[in-house]
Coordinates of C-alpha atoms in Angstrom, one line a residue:
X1 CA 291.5 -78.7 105.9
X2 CA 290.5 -82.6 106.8
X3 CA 289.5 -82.9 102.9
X4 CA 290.9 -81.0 99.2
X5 CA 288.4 -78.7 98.1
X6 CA 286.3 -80.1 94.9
X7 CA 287.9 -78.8 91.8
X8 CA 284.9 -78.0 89.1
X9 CA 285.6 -80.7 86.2
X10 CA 287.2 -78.5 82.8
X11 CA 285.5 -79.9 79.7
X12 CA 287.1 -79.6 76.3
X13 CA 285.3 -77.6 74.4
X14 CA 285.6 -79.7 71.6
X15 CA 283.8 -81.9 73.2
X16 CA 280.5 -80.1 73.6
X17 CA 278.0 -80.0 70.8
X18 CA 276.6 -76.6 69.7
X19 CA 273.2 -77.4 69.3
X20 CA 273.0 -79.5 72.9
X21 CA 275.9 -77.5 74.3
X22 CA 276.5 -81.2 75.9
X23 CA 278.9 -83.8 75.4
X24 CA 278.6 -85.5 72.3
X25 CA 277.9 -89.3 72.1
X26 CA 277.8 -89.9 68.8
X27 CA 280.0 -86.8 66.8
X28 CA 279.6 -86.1 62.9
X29 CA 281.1 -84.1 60.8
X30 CA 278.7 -82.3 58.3
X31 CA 279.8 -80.9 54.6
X32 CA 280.0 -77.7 56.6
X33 CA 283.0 -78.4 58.2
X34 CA 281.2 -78.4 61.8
X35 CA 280.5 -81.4 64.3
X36 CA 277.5 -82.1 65.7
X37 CA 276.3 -84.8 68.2
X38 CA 274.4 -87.0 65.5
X39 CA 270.5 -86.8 67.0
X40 CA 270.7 -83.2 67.6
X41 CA 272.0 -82.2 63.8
X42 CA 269.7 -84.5 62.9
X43 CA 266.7 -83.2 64.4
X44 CA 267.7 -79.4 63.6
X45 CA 267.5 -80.3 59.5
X46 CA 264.6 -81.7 59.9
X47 CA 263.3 -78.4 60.7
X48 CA 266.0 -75.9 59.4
X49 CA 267.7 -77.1 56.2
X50 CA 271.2 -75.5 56.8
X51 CA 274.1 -75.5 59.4
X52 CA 273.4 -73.9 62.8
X53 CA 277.1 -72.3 62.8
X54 CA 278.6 -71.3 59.4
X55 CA 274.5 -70.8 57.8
X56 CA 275.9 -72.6 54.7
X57 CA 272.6 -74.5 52.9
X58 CA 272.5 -78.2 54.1
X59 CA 269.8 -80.8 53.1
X60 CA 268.5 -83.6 55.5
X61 CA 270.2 -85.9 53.2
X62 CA 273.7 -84.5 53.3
X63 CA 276.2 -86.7 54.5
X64 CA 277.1 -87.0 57.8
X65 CA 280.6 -88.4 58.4
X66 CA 281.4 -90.0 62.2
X67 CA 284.2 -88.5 63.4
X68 CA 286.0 -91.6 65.5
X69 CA 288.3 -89.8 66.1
X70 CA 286.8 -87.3 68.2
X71 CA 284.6 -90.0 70.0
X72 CA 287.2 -92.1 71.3
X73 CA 288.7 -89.0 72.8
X74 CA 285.9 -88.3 74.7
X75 CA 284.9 -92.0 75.4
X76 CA 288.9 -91.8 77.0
X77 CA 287.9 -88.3 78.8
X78 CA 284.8 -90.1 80.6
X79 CA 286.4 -93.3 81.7
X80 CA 289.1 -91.0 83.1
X81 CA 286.7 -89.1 85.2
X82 CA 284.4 -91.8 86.1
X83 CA 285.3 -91.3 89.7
X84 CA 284.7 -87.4 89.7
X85 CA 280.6 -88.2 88.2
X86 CA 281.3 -88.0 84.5
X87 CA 279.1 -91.1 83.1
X88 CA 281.0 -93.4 80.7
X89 CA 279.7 -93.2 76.9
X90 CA 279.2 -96.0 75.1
X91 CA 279.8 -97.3 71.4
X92 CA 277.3 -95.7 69.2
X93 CA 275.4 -97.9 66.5
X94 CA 275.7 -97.4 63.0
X95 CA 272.0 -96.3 61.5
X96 CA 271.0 -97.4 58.9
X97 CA 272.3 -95.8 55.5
X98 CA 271.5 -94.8 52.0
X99 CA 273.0 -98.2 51.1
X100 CA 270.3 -100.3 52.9
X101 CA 267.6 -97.8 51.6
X102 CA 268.5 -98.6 48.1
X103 CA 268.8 -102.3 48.3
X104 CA 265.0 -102.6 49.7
X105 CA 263.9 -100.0 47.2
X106 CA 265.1 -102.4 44.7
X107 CA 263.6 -105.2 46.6
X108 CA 259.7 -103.8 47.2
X109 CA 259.5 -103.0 42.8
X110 CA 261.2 -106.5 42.3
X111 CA 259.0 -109.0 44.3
X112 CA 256.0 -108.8 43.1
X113 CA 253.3 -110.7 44.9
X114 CA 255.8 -112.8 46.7
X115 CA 253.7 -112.0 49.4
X116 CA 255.7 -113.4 53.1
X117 CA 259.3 -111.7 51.6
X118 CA 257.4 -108.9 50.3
X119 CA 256.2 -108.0 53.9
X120 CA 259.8 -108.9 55.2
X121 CA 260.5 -106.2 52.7
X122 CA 258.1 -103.7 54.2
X123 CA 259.0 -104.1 58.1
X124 CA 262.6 -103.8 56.9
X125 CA 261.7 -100.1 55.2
X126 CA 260.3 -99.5 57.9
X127 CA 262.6 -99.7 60.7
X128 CA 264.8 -97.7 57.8
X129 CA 262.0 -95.3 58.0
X130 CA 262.5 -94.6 61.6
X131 CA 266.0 -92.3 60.4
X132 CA 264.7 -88.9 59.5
X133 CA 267.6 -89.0 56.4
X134 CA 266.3 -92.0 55.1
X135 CA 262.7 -91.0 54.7
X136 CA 264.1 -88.3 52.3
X137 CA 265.7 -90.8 50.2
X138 CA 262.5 -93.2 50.2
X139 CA 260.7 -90.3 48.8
X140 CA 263.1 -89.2 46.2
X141 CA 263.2 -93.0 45.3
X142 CA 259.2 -92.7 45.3
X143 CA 259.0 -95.4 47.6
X144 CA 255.3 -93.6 48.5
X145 CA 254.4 -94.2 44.8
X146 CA 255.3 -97.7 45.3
X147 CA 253.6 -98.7 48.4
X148 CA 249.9 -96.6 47.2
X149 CA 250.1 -99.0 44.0
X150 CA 250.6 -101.8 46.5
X151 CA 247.4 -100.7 49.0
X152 CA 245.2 -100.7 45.7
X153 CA 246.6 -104.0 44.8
X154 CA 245.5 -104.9 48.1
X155 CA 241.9 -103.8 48.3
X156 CA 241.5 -105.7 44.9
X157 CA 243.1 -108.7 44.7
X158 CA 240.6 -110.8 47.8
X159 CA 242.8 -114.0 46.7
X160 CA 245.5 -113.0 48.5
X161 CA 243.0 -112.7 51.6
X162 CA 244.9 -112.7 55.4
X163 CA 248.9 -112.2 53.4
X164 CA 247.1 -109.0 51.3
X165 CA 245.8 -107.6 54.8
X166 CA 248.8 -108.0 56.1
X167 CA 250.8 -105.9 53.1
X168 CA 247.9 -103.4 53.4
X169 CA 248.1 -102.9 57.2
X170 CA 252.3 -102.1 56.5
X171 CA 251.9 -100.3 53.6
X172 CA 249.4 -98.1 55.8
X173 CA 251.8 -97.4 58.9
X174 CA 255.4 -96.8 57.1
X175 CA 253.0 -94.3 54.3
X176 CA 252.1 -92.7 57.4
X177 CA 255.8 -92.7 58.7
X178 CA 257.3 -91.4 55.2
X179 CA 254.4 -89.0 53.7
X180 CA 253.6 -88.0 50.3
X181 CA 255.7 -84.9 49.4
X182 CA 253.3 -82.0 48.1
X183 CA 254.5 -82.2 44.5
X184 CA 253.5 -85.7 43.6
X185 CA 250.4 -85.3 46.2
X186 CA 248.9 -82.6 43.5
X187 CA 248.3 -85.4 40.4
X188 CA 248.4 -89.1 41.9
X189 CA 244.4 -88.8 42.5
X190 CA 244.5 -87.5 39.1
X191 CA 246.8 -90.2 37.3
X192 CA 244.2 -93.3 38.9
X193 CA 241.1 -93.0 39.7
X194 CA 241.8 -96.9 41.2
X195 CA 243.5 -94.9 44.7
X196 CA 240.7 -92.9 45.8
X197 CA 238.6 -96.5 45.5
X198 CA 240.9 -98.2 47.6
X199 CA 241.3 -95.7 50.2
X200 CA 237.1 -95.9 50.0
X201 CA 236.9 -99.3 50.6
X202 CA 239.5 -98.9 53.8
X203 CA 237.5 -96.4 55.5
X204 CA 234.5 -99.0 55.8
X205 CA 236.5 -101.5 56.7
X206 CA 236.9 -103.2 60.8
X207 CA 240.3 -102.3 60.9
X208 CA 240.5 -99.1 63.2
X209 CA 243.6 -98.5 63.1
X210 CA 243.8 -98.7 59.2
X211 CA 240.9 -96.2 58.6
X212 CA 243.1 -94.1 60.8
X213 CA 246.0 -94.0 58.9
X214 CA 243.4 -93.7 55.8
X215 CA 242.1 -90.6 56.8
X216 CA 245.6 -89.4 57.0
X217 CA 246.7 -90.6 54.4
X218 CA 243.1 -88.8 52.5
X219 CA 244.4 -85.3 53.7
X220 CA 247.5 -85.6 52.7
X221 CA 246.6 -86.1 48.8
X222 CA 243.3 -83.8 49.2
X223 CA 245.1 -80.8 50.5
X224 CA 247.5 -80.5 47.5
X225 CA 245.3 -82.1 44.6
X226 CA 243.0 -80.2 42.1
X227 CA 240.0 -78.8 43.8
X228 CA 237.3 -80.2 41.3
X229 CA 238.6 -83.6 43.0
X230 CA 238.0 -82.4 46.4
X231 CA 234.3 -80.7 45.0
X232 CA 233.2 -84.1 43.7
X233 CA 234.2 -86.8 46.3
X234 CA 232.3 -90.0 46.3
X235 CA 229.8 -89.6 49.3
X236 CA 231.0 -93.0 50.2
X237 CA 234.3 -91.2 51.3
X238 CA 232.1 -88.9 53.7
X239 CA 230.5 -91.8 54.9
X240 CA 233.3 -93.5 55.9
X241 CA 235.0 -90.6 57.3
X242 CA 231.8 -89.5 59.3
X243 CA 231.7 -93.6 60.3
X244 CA 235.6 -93.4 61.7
X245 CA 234.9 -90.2 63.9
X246 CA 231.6 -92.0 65.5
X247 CA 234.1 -95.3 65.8
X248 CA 236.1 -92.4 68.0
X249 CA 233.4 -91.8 69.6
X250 CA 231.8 -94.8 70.5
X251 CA 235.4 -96.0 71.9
X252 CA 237.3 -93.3 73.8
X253 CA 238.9 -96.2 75.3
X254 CA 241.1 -96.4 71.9
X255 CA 242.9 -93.8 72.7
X256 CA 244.2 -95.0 75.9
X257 CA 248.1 -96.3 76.3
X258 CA 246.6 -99.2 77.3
X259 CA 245.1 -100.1 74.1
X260 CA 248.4 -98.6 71.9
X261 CA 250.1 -101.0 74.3
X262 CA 247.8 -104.2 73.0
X263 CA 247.9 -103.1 69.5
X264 CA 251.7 -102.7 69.3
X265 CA 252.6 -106.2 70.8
X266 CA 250.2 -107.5 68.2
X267 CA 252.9 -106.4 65.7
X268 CA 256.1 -107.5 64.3
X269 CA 258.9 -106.6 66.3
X270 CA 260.9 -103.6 64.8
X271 CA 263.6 -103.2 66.7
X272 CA 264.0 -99.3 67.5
X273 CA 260.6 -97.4 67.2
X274 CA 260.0 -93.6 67.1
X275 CA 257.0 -93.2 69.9
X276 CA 256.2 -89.9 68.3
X277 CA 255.2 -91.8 65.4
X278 CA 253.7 -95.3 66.8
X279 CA 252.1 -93.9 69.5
X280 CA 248.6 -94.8 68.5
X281 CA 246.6 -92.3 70.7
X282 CA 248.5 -89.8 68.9
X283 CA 247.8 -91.4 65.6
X284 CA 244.1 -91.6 66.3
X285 CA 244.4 -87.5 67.4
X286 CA 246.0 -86.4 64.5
X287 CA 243.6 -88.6 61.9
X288 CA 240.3 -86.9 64.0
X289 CA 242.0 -83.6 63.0
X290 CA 242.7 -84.5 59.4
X291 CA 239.0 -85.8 59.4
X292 CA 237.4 -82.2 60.5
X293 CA 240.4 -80.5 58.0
X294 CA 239.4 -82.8 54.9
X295 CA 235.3 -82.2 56.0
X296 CA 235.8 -78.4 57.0
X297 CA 237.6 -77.8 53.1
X298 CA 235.1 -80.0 51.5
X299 CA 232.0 -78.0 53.0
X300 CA 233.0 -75.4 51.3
X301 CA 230.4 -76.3 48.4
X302 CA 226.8 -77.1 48.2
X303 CA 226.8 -80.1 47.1
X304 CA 228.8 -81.6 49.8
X305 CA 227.1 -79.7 52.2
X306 CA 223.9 -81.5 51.6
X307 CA 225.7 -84.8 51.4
X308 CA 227.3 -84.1 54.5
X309 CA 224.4 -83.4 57.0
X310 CA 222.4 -86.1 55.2
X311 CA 224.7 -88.7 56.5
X312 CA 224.4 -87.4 59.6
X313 CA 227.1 -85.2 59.8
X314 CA 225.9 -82.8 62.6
X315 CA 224.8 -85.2 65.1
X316 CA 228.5 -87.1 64.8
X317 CA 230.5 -83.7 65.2
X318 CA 228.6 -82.7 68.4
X319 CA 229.5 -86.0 69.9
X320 CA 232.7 -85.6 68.8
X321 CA 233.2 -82.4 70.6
X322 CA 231.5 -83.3 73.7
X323 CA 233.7 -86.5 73.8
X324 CA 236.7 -84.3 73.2
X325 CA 236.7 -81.6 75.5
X326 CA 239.7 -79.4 75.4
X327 CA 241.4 -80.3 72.3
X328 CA 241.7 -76.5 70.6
X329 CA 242.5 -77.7 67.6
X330 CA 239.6 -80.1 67.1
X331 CA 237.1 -77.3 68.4
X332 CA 238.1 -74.7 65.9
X333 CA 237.6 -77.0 62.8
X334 CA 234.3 -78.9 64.7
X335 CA 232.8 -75.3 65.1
X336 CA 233.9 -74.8 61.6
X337 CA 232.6 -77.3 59.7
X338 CA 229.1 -76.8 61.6
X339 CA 229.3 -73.0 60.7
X340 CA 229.4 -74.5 57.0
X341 CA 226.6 -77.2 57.8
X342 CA 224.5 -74.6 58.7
X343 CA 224.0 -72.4 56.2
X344 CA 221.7 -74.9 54.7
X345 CA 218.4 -75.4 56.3
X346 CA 218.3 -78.9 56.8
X347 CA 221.7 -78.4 58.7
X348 CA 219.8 -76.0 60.7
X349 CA 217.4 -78.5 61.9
X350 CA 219.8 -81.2 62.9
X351 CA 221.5 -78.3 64.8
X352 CA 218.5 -77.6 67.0
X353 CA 217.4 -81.5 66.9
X354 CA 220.3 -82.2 68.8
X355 CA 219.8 -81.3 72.7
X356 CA 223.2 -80.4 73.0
X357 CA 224.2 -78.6 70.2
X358 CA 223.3 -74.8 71.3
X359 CA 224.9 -76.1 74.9
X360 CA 227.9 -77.3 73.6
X361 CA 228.6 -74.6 71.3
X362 CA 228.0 -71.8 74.1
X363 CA 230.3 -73.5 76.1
X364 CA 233.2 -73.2 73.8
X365 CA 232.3 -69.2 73.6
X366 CA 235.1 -67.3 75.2
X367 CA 236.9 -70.1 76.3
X368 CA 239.0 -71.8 73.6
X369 CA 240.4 -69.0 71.0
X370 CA 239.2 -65.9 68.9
X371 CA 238.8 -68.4 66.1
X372 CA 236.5 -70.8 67.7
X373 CA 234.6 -67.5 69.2
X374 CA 234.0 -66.5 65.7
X375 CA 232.7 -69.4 64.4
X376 CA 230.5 -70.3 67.5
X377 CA 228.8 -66.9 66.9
X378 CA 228.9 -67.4 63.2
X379 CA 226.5 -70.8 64.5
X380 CA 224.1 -69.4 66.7
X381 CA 224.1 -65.7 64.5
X382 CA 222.7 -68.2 61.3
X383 CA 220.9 -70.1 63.5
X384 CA 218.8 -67.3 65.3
X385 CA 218.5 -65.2 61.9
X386 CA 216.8 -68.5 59.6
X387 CA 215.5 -70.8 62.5
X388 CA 211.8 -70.7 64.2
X389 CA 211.8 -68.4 66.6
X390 CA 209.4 -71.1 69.0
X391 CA 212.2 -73.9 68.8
X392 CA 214.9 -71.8 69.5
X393 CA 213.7 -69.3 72.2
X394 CA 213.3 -71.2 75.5
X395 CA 216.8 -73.2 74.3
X396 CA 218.9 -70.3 74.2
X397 CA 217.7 -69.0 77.7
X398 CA 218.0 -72.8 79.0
X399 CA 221.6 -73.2 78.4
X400 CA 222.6 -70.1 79.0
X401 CA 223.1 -68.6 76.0
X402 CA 221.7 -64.8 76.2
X403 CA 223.7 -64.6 79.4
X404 CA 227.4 -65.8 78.0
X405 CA 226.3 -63.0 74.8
X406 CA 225.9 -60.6 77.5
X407 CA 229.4 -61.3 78.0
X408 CA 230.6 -61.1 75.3
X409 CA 229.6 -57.4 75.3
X410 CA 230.7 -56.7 78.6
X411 CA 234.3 -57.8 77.6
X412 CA 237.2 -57.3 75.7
X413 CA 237.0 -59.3 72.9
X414 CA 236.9 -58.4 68.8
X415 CA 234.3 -55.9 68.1
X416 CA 233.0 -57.9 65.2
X417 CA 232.3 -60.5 67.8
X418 CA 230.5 -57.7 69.9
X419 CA 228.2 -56.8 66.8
X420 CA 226.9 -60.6 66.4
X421 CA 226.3 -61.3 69.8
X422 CA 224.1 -57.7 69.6
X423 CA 222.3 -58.8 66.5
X424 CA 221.0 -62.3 68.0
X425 CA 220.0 -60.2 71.2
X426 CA 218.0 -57.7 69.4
X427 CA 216.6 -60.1 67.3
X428 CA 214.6 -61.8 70.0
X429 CA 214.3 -58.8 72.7
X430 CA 210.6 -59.1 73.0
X431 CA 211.1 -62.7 73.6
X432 CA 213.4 -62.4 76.3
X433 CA 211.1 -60.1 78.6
X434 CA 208.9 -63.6 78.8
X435 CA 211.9 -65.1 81.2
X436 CA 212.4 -63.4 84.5
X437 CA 215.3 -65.0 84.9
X438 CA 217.0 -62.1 82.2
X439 CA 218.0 -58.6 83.5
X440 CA 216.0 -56.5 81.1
X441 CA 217.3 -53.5 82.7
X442 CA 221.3 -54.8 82.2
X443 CA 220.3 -56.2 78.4
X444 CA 218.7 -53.0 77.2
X445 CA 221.6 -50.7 78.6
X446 CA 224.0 -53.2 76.5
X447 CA 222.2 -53.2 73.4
X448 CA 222.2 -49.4 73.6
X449 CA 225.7 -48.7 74.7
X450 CA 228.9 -48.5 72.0
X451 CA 231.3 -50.8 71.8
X452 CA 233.6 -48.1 72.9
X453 CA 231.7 -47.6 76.1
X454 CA 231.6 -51.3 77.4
X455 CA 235.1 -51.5 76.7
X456 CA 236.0 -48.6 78.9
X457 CA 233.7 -50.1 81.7
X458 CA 234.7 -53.1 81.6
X459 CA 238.3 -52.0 82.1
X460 CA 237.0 -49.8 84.8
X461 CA 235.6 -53.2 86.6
X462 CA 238.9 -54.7 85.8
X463 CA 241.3 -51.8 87.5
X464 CA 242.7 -51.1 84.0

């Protein structure tokens, strides 16, 4: 032979993490007794809170000890191989620890309104923030408590003008990065009333961005506090929610890496980011979604039903959707909340006073989930039964409506769906004989066929 026959490369095992089954960069040693590359341990607690080998219980703040021992071995193994492929691994860098959590903890309650360290302070916790292990010990040092008593020093101190916007703007992003654990979320609306006015006066502010990380910020106190908070909000906090989504509306353009791009730069620099977090298109995504959650839970009563659809509510959410085509989520809360919307008749009216919203909500039928079908037929079932029947007729035919509830019949879908799409056919049968563009003949034998019977033919059209 002119040439030795490649020998596959043995490596240790010891070397291989078990989560990754891949060669370790940076090994720790966890209470357990096991070793893990550091981002992949890391990332497992975050989700499972005990070891992926022995099972014993293990917090996202237990210590992890580097094991330098290990890594030099295998930095030694790599440099050895470098001719046969293996790729040399570098030094790690220590995170940051418990240590430098603690000592700008001490720093953000000790300042005061010493306003240009105080926001050194901030971008400091916030690069901190960036380690999944130290956002559990801001929060158990109640860090979040800290930083919502600063954004409501904020909003009402306008002294401090520019430097307060500034604190406000950080205090927004690195709440957003830390959260407000569930327990303290259920009283801190109670214990000030001062918070929920703050928050107000963000959401009709110019800063996009800001309202952004409001609204978020909004559903993660609402969804734990005491419901006769969330019955009784301010309509000004509807009004600046309803404002943000038409902001998203108005500007699709915001969402684009381009402008996350110009926004970041215009930043302080912070060293190592998290994308997942910073990415602003995502941010803008996620506070759209905890808009639609915070309106659908809200809608839930009368009184913010009213207040809802006469700030325009309907018109803004049909936008929304038609600007957002294909986001699941979104559709099942926008179909949701206008399910709500319309159980009052002035809902109703918007609904129909919209040229697109029987067109946009047939269009979702059948296409996005069971969920969404549900509440689209929930929309046009109130809407056929309680609107007049001259405004809402030739529409239905127009947009193709009775022919997508035909389908709904023909197949196999949820026979409660089935039974509303039969109700808003029989409810107008006379009217339909008006259009020839409807099969009579193929709408009267679906009306008067069982659910069992279209089922087996449409699996009989199918080959089932």
């Amino acid at each position: 032979m002119d040439h030795e026959e490649e020998e596959e490369i043995e490596i240790p095992n010891y070397f291989i993490c078990p989560i990754s089954l891949e060669i370790m960069k940076d090994p720790v040693t966890t209470v357990s007794g096991i070793t893990y590359d550091r981002q992949c341990i890391v990332k497992w607690l975050e989700k499972v809170p005990s070891c992926p080998v022995t099972k014993q219980p293990l917090p996202l703040d237990s210590d992890l000890t580097p094991n330098h021992m290990l890594r030099r071995l295998i930095q030694h193994w790599c440099v050895e191989n470098e001719t046969r492929g293996v790729v040399r691994i570098s030094t790690p860098r220590a995170p940051p620890g418990k240590l430098n959590v603690v000592e700008e903890i001490k720093k953000l309650k000790k300042l005061g309104l010493e306003a240009l360290r105080r926001e050194d302070t901030l971008q400091k916790l916030e690069v901190l923030a960036m380690e999944g292990n130290n956002r559990r010990f801001m929060c158990e040092a109640g860090v979040h408590k800290s930083l919502i008593l600063l954004v409501v020093k904020c909003t009402s101190e306008e002294e401090e003008g520019r430097r307060g916007i500034k604190e406000l703007d950080e205090s927004l992003r690195l709440l957003h990065l830390i959260g407000v654990p569930s327990n303290d979320a259920k009283t801190i609306l109670m214990e000030n009333d001062r918070i929920m006015e703050s928050l107000t006066w963000v959401l009709h502010q110019q800063d996009f961005f800001n309202k952004a990380y409001t609204v978020l910020l909004l559903r993660n106190l609402t969804e734990y506090t005491s419901s006769h908070i969330v019955e009784r909000l301010n309509p000004e906090v509807f009004k600046g929610i309803i404002r943000f989504l038409k902001d998203v509306v108005k500007s699709p353009n915001l969402t684009s890496p381009s402008v996350s791009d110009t926004v970041q730069s215009s930043r302080p620099s912070l060293g190592k980011t998290e994308p997942s977090k910073h990415d602003h298109s995502l941010v803008i995504k996620q506070a759209v979604t905890s808009a639609l959650m915070i309106l659908l839970e809200t809608s839930s009563w009368s009184r913010n039903r009213s207040i809802l659809v006469d700030l325009g509510a309907i018109s803004e959410l049909i936008e929304l959707e038609m600007s957002y085509t294909g986001e699941k989520r979104m559709t099942e809360l926008m179909l949701g909340v206008l399910s709500r919307l319309c159980c009052c008749a002035n809902g109703r009216a918007d609904f129909l006073a919209h040229r697109g919203g029987i067109a946009v909500v047939t269009k979702r039928l059948l296409r996005v989930s069971p969920a969404a079908d549900d509440r689209a037929l929930s929309i046009l079932s109130t809407v056929s039964k309680f609107s007049p029947e001259n405004m809402l007729v030739e529409e239905l035919v127009n947009v193709g409506t009775v022919e997508k509830l035909c389908t709904v019949l023909r197949v196999d879908c949820g026979l409660n769906l089935k039974e509303k799409a039969k109700e808003i056919l029989k409810d107008h049968f006379d009217e339909w004989k008006k259009f020839p563009c409807i099969d009579m003949t193929l709408l009267t034998k679906l009306l008067s066929s069982s659910p069992k019977d279209q089922l087996n033919e449409f699996y009989s059209r199918v080959g089932v």
